[in-house]
CSV table of C-alpha atoms in Angstrom, one decimal:
chain,number,residue,atom,x,y,z
A,6,MET,CA,0.0,0.0,0.0
A,7,GLU,CA,2.7,2.5,1.0
A,8,SER,CA,4.9,1.6,-2.1
A,9,ILE,CA,1.9,2.3,-4.4
A,10,GLY,CA,1.5,5.7,-2.8
A,11,LYS,CA,5.2,6.4,-3.1
A,12,ARG,CA,5.1,5.5,-6.8
A,13,ILE,CA,2.1,7.8,-7.4
A,14,LYS,CA,3.8,10.7,-5.6
A,15,LEU,CA,7.0,10.0,-7.7
A,16,GLU,CA,5.1,10.1,-11.0
A,17,ARG,CA,3.1,13.2,-9.9
A,18,SER,CA,6.3,15.0,-8.9
A,19,LYS,CA,8.0,14.1,-12.2
A,20,LYS,CA,5.2,16.1,-13.9
A,21,GLY,CA,5.6,19.0,-11.5
A,22,TRP,CA,1.9,18.6,-10.4
A,23,THR,CA,0.5,19.5,-7.0
A,24,LEU,CA,-1.8,17.2,-5.1
A,25,ASN,CA,-4.6,19.5,-6.1
A,26,THR,CA,-3.8,19.3,-9.8
A,27,LEU,CA,-3.8,15.5,-9.9
A,28,SER,CA,-6.9,15.3,-7.7
A,29,LEU,CA,-8.9,17.6,-10.0
A,30,LYS,CA,-7.8,15.5,-13.1
A,31,VAL,CA,-8.8,12.2,-11.3
A,32,GLY,CA,-11.9,13.4,-9.6
A,33,ILE,CA,-11.0,12.5,-6.0
A,34,THR,CA,-10.2,14.9,-3.1
A,35,SER,CA,-6.7,16.1,-2.5
A,36,SER,CA,-7.1,14.9,1.1
A,37,LEU,CA,-7.8,11.3,-0.1
A,38,LEU,CA,-4.9,11.5,-2.6
A,39,SER,CA,-2.6,12.7,0.1
A,40,GLN,CA,-3.6,9.7,2.3
A,41,ILE,CA,-3.0,7.3,-0.6
A,42,GLU,CA,0.5,8.8,-1.2
A,43,LYS,CA,1.4,8.4,2.5
A,44,GLY,CA,0.2,4.8,2.5
A,45,LYS,CA,-2.7,5.6,4.9
A,46,ALA,CA,-5.4,4.7,2.4
A,47,SER,CA,-5.7,2.2,-0.4
A,48,PRO,CA,-6.9,3.4,-3.8
A,49,SER,CA,-9.7,1.5,-5.5
A,50,ILE,CA,-8.9,-0.2,-8.8
A,51,LYS,CA,-11.0,2.4,-10.5
A,52,SER,CA,-9.1,5.3,-8.8
A,53,LEU,CA,-5.8,3.7,-9.6
A,54,ARG,CA,-6.8,3.4,-13.3
A,55,LEU,CA,-7.8,7.1,-13.3
A,56,ILE,CA,-4.6,8.1,-11.6
A,57,SER,CA,-2.5,6.1,-14.1
A,58,GLN,CA,-4.5,7.6,-17.1
A,59,ALA,CA,-4.0,11.2,-15.7
A,60,LEU,CA,-0.3,10.6,-15.1
A,61,ASP,CA,0.0,8.9,-18.5
A,62,VAL,CA,1.8,5.8,-17.1
A,63,PRO,CA,0.7,2.1,-17.2
A,64,MET,CA,-1.1,1.0,-14.1
A,65,PHE,CA,1.6,-1.7,-13.4
A,66,THR,CA,4.0,1.1,-12.7
A,67,PHE,CA,2.5,1.5,-9.3
A,68,PHE,CA,3.2,-2.2,-8.5
A,69,LEU,CA,6.8,-2.4,-9.5
A,70,GLU,CA,9.3,-3.5,-6.8
A,71,GLU,CA,11.1,-0.5,-5.5
A,72,ASN,CA,14.6,-0.5,-6.8
A,73,SER,CA,15.9,2.9,-6.1
A,74,ASN,CA,19.3,3.8,-7.6
A,75,ASP,CA,20.2,5.3,-4.3
A,76,ALA,CA,20.0,1.8,-2.8
A,77,LEU,CA,22.6,0.6,-5.4
A,78,VAL,CA,25.2,3.3,-4.7
A,79,VAL,CA,27.6,3.3,-1.7
A,80,ARG,CA,29.2,6.7,-1.2
A,81,LYS,CA,32.8,6.8,0.1
A,82,ASP,CA,31.8,8.4,3.3
A,83,GLN,CA,28.9,6.1,3.9
A,84,ARG,CA,30.7,2.7,3.7
A,85,LYS,CA,29.9,0.1,6.4
A,86,ILE,CA,33.0,-0.8,8.4
A,87,ILE,CA,33.4,-4.5,9.1
A,88,SER,CA,36.1,-5.3,11.7
A,89,ASN,CA,37.8,-8.5,12.6
A,90,PRO,CA,37.7,-8.7,16.4
A,91,LYS,CA,40.8,-11.0,16.5
A,92,MET,CA,42.8,-8.8,14.2
A,93,ASN,CA,41.5,-5.3,14.8
A,94,GLN,CA,44.4,-3.6,12.9
A,95,VAL,CA,43.0,-5.0,9.6
A,96,SER,CA,39.9,-3.2,8.5
A,97,TYR,CA,37.2,-4.0,6.0
A,98,GLU,CA,34.9,-1.5,4.3
A,99,LEU,CA,31.8,-2.9,2.5
A,100,LEU,CA,31.8,-1.6,-1.0
A,101,SER,CA,28.5,-3.3,-1.9
A,102,PRO,CA,25.3,-1.8,-0.5
A,103,ASP,CA,24.6,-4.8,1.8
A,104,LEU,CA,25.2,-8.5,2.2
A,105,LYS,CA,21.8,-9.6,0.8
A,106,SER,CA,23.1,-10.2,-2.8
A,107,ASP,CA,24.9,-13.1,-4.3
A,108,ILE,CA,28.2,-11.3,-4.1
A,109,GLU,CA,30.1,-9.3,-1.5
A,110,PHE,CA,32.4,-6.5,-2.6
A,111,ALA,CA,34.9,-5.0,0.0
A,112,LEU,CA,38.1,-3.1,0.6
A,113,MET,CA,40.6,-4.6,3.0
A,114,SER,CA,43.2,-2.3,4.5
A,115,VAL,CA,46.2,-4.3,5.9
A,116,PRO,CA,48.6,-2.1,7.8
A,117,ALA,CA,52.4,-2.8,7.6
A,118,GLY,CA,53.4,-5.8,9.6
A,119,THR,CA,49.9,-7.3,10.0
A,120,ALA,CA,47.9,-10.1,8.6
A,121,SER,CA,44.2,-10.7,7.8
A,122,SER,CA,44.0,-13.5,10.3
A,123,GLU,CA,46.2,-15.6,12.6
A,124,GLU,CA,45.4,-18.8,10.7
A,125,LEU,CA,44.5,-19.7,7.2
A,126,MET,CA,40.8,-19.2,6.5
A,127,GLU,CA,38.5,-20.5,3.8
A,128,HIS,CA,35.2,-19.4,2.1
A,129,LEU,CA,32.3,-21.5,0.8
A,130,GLY,CA,32.6,-19.7,-2.5
A,131,GLU,CA,35.2,-18.1,-4.8
A,132,GLU,CA,37.1,-14.9,-4.1
A,133,ALA,CA,38.7,-12.5,-6.5
A,134,ALA,CA,41.0,-9.8,-5.3
A,135,PHE,CA,42.9,-6.8,-6.7
A,136,VAL,CA,45.8,-5.1,-5.0
A,137,MET,CA,45.0,-1.4,-5.0
A,138,LYS,CA,48.0,-0.2,-2.9
A,139,GLY,CA,51.2,-1.6,-1.7
A,140,THR,CA,52.4,-5.2,-1.7
A,141,ILE,CA,50.9,-8.2,0.0
A,142,GLN,CA,51.8,-11.8,0.4
A,143,LEU,CA,49.0,-14.3,-0.2
A,144,GLU,CA,49.4,-17.5,1.7
A,145,LEU,CA,47.5,-20.0,-0.3
A,146,GLU,CA,47.5,-23.2,1.6
A,147,ALA,CA,51.3,-24.2,1.5
A,148,GLU,CA,52.2,-21.7,-1.2
A,149,LYS,CA,53.2,-18.0,-0.7
A,150,ILE,CA,52.5,-15.6,-3.5
A,151,GLU,CA,53.8,-12.0,-3.6
A,152,LEU,CA,51.3,-9.6,-5.1
A,153,PHE,CA,52.1,-6.0,-6.1
A,154,GLN,CA,50.0,-3.0,-6.8
A,155,GLY,CA,47.9,-3.7,-9.9
A,156,ASP,CA,48.1,-7.5,-9.5
A,157,SER,CA,44.9,-9.6,-9.1
A,158,VAL,CA,44.2,-13.2,-8.1
A,159,LYS,CA,41.4,-15.7,-8.0
A,160,ILE,CA,41.0,-17.9,-4.9
A,161,PRO,CA,39.0,-21.1,-5.5
A,162,LYS,CA,36.3,-22.4,-3.2
A,163,ARG,CA,37.4,-23.8,0.1
A,164,VAL,CA,41.1,-23.0,-0.4
A,165,LYS,CA,42.6,-21.9,2.9
A,166,HIS,CA,44.4,-18.6,2.7
A,167,ARG,CA,45.3,-15.4,4.5
A,168,TRP,CA,46.9,-12.0,3.6
A,169,VAL,CA,50.2,-10.9,5.2
A,170,ASN,CA,51.8,-7.5,4.8
A,171,HIS,CA,55.5,-8.0,5.4
A,172,SER,CA,56.3,-4.5,4.0
A,173,THR,CA,56.8,-1.2,5.8
A,174,LYS,CA,53.9,0.4,4.0
A,175,ASP,CA,50.1,-0.2,4.3
A,176,SER,CA,48.3,-2.3,1.7
A,177,GLU,CA,44.8,-2.1,0.3
A,178,ILE,CA,43.1,-5.0,-1.5
A,179,VAL,CA,39.7,-4.8,-3.2
A,180,PHE,CA,38.0,-8.2,-3.2
A,181,ALA,CA,34.7,-9.9,-4.2
A,182,ILE,CA,33.4,-13.1,-2.6
A,183,THR,CA,30.5,-15.1,-3.7
A,184,PRO,CA,28.4,-16.0,-1.7
A,185,PRO,CA,29.0,-13.2,0.9
A,186,SER,CA,31.0,-14.5,3.9
A,187,PHE,CA,30.8,-11.6,6.5
């Protein structure tokens, strides 16, 4: 009910119409239209059809799942910080809007002389990573791989690994994991 009202208000606003303008075109009171837009009243099918005709949009427009572009964007200053309680020097910033999707996208900051974990860890799914800044050693089961700024790597499912920064400068790694593991 509320999302229908939000959609009506959005379409009305796109046309630059006031509540009164739309209510006159549809033949309902502006008070009722205001209640519909706020989700406090449900429009009848007839009213909904008249509103869609007046706004010149298909009626199904009001039933579309809300998928605001704002919900898709993560601004730099609004990233969620994910910390590892065992290794609080290493920080993770969630670059994807949430962990409800099939993929997790994050930035890991590994200060000089630290590691992502004390022991090798594994994920249920795959991980792909890109070294944004510095150098980092990837311990991939028994193998140790040096990665430099601009290098990328794919870590297969259930392969134990950890990230170790042996350098004197901080490192940043952007990674994606599917499915999300945080």
